[in-house]
Short mmCIF file of C-alpha atoms in Angstrom, two decimals:
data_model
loop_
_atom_site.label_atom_id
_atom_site.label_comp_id
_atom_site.label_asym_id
_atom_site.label_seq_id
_atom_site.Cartn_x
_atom_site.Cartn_y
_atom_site.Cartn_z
CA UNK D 1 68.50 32.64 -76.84
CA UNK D 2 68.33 36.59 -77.56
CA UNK D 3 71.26 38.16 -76.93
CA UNK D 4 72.04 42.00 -76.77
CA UNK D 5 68.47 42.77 -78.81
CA UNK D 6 65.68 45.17 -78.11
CA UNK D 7 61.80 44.35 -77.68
CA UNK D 8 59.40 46.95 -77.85
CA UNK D 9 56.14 48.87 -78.78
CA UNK D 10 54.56 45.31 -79.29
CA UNK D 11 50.71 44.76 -77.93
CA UNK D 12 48.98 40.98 -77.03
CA UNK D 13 46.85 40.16 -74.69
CA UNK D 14 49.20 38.02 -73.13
CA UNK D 15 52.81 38.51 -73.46
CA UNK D 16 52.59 41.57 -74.97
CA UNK D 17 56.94 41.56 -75.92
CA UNK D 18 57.66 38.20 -75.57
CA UNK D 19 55.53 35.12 -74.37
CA UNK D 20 57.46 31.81 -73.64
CA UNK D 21 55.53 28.36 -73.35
CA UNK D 22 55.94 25.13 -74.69
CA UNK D 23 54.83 23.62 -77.74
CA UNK D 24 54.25 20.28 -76.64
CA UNK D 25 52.42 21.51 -73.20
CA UNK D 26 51.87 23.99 -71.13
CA UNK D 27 54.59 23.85 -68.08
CA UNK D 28 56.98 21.73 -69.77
CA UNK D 29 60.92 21.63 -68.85
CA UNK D 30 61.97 23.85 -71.11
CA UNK D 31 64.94 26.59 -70.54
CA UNK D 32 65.64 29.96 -72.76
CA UNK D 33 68.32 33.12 -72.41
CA UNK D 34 67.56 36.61 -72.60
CA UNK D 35 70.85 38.21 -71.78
CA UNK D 36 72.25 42.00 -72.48
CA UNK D 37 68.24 43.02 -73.98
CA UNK D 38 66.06 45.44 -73.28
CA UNK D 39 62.24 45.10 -73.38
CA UNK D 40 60.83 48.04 -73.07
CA UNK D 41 57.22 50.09 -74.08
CA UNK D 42 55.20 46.75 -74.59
CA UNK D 43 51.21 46.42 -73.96
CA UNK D 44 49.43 43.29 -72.98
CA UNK D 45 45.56 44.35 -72.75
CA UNK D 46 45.84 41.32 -70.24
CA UNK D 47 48.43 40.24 -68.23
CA UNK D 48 52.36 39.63 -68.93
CA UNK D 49 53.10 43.17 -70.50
CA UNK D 50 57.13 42.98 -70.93
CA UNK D 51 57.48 38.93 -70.45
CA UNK D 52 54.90 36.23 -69.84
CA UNK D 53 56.77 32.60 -69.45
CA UNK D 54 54.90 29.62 -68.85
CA UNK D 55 57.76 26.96 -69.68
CA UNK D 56 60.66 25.94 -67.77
CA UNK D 57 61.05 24.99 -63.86
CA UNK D 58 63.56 25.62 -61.30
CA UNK D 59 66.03 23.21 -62.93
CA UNK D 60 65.73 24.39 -66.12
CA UNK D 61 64.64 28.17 -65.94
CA UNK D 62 64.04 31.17 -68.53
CA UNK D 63 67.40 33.05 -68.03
CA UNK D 64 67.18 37.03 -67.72
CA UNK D 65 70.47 38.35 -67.16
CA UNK D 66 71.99 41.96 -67.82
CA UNK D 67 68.91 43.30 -68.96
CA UNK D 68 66.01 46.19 -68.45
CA UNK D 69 62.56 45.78 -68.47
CA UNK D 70 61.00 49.51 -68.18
CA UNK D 71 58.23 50.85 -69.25
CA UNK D 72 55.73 48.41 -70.05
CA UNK D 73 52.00 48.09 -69.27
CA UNK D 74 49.46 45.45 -68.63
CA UNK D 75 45.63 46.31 -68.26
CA UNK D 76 45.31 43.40 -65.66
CA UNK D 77 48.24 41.37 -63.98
CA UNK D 78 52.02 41.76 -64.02
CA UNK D 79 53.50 45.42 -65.86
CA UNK D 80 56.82 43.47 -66.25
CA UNK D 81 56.83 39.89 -65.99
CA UNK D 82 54.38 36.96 -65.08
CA UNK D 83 55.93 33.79 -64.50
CA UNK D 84 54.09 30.67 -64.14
CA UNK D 85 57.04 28.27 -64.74
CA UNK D 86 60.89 28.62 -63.54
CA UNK D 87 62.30 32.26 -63.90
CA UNK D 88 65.98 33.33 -62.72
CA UNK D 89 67.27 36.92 -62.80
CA UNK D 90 70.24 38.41 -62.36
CA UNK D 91 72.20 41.90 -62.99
CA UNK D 92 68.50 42.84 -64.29
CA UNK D 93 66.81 46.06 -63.99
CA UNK D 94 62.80 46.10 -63.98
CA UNK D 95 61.89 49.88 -63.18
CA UNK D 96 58.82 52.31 -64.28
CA UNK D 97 56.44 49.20 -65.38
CA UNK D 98 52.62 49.24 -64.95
CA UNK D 99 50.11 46.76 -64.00
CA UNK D 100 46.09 47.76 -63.74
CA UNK D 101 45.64 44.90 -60.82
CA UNK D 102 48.44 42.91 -59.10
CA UNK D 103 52.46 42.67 -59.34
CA UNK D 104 53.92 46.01 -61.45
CA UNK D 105 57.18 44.32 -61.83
CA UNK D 106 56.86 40.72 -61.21
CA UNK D 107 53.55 39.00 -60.83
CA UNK D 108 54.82 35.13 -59.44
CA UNK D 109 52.12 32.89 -59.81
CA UNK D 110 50.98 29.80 -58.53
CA UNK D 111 53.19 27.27 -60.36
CA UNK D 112 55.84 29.67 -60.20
CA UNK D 113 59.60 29.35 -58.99
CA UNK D 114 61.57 32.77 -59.11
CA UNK D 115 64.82 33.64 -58.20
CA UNK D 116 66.78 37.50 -58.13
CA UNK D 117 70.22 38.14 -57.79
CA UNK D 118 71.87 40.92 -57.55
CA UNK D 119 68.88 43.01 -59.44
CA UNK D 120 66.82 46.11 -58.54
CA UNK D 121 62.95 46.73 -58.81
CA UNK D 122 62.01 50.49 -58.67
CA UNK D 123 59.07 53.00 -59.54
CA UNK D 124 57.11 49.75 -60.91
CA UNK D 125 52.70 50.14 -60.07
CA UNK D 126 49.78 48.54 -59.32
CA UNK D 127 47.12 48.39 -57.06
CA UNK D 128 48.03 45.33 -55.40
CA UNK D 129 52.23 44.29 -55.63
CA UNK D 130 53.92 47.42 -57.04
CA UNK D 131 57.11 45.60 -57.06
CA UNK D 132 56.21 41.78 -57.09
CA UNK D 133 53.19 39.97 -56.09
CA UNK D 134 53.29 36.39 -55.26
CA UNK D 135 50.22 34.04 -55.18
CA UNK D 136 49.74 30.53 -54.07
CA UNK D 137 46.16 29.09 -55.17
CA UNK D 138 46.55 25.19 -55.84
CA UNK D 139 50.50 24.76 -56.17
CA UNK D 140 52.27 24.62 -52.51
CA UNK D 141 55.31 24.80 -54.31
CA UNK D 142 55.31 28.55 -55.32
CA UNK D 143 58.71 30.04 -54.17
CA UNK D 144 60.31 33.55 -54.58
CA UNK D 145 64.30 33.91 -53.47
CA UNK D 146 65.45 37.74 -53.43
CA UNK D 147 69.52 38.07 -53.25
CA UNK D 148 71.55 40.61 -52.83
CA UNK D 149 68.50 42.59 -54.76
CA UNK D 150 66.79 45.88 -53.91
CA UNK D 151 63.09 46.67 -54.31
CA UNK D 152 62.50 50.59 -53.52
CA UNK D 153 60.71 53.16 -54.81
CA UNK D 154 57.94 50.96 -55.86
CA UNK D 155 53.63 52.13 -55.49
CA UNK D 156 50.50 50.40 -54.25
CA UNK D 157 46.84 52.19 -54.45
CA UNK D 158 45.71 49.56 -52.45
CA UNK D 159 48.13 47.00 -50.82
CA UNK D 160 51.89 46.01 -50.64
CA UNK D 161 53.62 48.45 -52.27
CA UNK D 162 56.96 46.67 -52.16
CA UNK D 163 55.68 43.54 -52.17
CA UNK D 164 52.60 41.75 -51.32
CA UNK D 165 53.08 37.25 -50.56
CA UNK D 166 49.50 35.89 -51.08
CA UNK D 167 49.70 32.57 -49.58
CA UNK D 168 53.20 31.77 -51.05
CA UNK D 169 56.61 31.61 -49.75
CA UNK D 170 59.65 34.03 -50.06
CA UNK D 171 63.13 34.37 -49.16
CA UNK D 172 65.34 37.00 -48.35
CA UNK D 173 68.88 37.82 -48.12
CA UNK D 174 71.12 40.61 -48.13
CA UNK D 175 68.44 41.90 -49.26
CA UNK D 176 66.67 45.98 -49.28
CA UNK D 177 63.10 46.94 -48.98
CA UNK D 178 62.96 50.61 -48.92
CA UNK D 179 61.01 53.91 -49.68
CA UNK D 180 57.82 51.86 -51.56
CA UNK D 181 54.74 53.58 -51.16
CA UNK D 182 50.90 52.92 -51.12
CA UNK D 183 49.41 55.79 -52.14
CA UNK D 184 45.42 56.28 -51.39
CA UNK D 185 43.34 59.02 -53.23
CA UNK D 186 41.21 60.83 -51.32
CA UNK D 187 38.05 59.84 -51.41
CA UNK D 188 38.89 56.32 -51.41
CA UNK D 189 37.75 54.07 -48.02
CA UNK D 190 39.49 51.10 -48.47
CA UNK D 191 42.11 49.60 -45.85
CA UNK D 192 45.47 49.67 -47.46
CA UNK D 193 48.36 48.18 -45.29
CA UNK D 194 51.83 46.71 -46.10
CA UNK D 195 53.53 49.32 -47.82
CA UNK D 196 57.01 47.57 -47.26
CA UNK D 197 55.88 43.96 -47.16
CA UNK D 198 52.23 42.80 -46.85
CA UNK D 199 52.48 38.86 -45.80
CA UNK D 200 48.48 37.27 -46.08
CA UNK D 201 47.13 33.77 -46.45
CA UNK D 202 45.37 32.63 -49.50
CA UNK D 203 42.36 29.45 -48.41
CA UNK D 204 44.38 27.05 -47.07
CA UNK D 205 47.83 28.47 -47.98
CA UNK D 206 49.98 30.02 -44.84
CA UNK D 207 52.06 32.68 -46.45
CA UNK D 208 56.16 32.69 -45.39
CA UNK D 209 58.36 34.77 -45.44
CA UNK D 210 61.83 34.50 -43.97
CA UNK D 211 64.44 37.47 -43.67
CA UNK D 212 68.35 37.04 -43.22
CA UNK D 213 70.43 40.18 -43.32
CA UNK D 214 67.59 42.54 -44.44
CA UNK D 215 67.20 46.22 -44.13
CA UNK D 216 63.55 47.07 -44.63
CA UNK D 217 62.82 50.87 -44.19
CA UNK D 218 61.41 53.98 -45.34
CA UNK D 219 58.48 52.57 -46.29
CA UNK D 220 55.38 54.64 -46.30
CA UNK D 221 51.29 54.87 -46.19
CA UNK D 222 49.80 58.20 -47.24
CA UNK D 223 45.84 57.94 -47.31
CA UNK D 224 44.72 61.48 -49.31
CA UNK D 225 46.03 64.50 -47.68
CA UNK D 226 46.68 62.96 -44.73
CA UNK D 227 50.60 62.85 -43.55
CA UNK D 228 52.75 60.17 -44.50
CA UNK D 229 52.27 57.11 -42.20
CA UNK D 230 55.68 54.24 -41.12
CA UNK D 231 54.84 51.00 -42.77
CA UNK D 232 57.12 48.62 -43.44
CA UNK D 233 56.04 44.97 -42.72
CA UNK D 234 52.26 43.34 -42.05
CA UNK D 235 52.04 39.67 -41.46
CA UNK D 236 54.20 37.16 -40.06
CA UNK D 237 57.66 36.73 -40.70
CA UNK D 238 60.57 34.22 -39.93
CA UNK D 239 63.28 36.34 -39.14
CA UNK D 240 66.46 34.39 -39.37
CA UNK D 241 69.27 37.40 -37.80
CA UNK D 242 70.79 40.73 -38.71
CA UNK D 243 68.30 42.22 -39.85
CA UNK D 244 66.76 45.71 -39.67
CA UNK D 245 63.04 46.96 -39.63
CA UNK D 246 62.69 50.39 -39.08
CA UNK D 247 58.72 50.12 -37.57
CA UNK D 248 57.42 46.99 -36.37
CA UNK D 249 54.26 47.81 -35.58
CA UNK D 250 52.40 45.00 -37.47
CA UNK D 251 54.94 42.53 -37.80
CA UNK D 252 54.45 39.26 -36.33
CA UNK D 253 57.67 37.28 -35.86
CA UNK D 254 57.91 33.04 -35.39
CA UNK D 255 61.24 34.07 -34.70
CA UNK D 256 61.98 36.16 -31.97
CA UNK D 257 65.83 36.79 -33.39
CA UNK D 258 65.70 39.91 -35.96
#
């Protein structure tokens, strides 16, 4: 466990302030604590700048709880975190982290279960995933679960500013996507969408998403000098009730009830 402790200024290429994976093998059921800590100004010239763990499941997860992750910065994938095992967070901050490709504050991948309670993800950037990415390649049981959690404020230069589901499957409740951004320099020609959420399929893998008492709003496209454009959801979503999207434009819903 590390307990009220500060990691920072350290460089990797993987894990760049702390990097969590088994001994024995990669994957393996193991569980750690990082409570009260705050990892903070850490470099991974590849992926997993604050935190990359590859170790635990969803029974026996890596622990992050009354913490801050700010200010760190990956070259490739995931500014804050990468998690590639089991990952629960709660009372946790992640805000102002950096990622050169996907998932500024949380990159989920493939093998990856990840639960937030009760947390906040803000200012975090990439180009693909400001505020969490989540990809499904060969694992169908990639899962994200948001609770009573806010992710605002994030920034995409190319898609899903708040966050971007790439063939894998998320939950929310009680949850707020608001004010995220993909921002597009002029110049640029690419088509960015899903500023809010952005909700694609990856080969065979059918993204989900489902939404229960959900405010997503305020969510915006600017393309170079051009006035901000409403974006708050692409894709399909099941919407299970009492929710609220502000523009609907591109949502699809299996759901009719919102």
């Amino acid at each position: 466990a590390l307990r009220n402790s500060q990691v920072y200024s350290n460089t990797a290429f993987q894990g760049g302030g702390i990097y969590l994976q088994s001994t024995i093998q990669q994957f393996a059921i193991y569980s750690a604590t990082i409570e009260s800590s705050q990892i903070y100004s850490n470099t991974a010239t590849g992926h997993g700048a604050g935190i990359d763990n590859d170790s635990g499941d969803a029974a026996n997860p890596l622990l992050l709880v009354d913490s801050h992750l700010h200010h760190n910065h990956s070259a490739s994938l995931a500014g804050a975190i990468e998690n590639n095992g089991g990952l629960h967070i709660l009372r946790t901050t992640l805000d102002t982290n950096i990622a050169g490709t996907q998932g500024g504050g949380i990159y989920n991948n493939y093998n990856g279960r990840l639960d937030i309670l009760q947390s906040t993800l803000s200012a975090n950037t990439a180009q693909f995933g400001g505020g969490i990415f989540i990809e499904s390649f060969i694992y169908t049981r990639t899962l994200a679960s948001v609770v009573n959690s806010t992710i605002s404020g994030n920034t995409a230069s190319h898609e899903g500013a708040g966050l971007y589901n790439n063939g894998g499957r998320a939950q929310f409740y009680n949850a707020t996507i608001a004010a995220n951004q993909i921002i597009v320099s002029t110049g640029y020609t690419y088509t960015a969408i899903g500023a809010g959420l952005l909700i694609t399929p990856n080969y065979s893998h059918n993204a989900i998403i489902t939404l229960t008492n959900t405010l997503i709003g305020d969510n915006f496209l600017r393309v170079g000098l051009n006035a901000p454009v409403p974006d708050d959801c692409f894709g399909r979503v099941r919407a299970q009730g009492y929710n609220l999207i502000e523009t609907m434009t591109h949502c699809a819903f299996e759901n009719p009830s919102i």
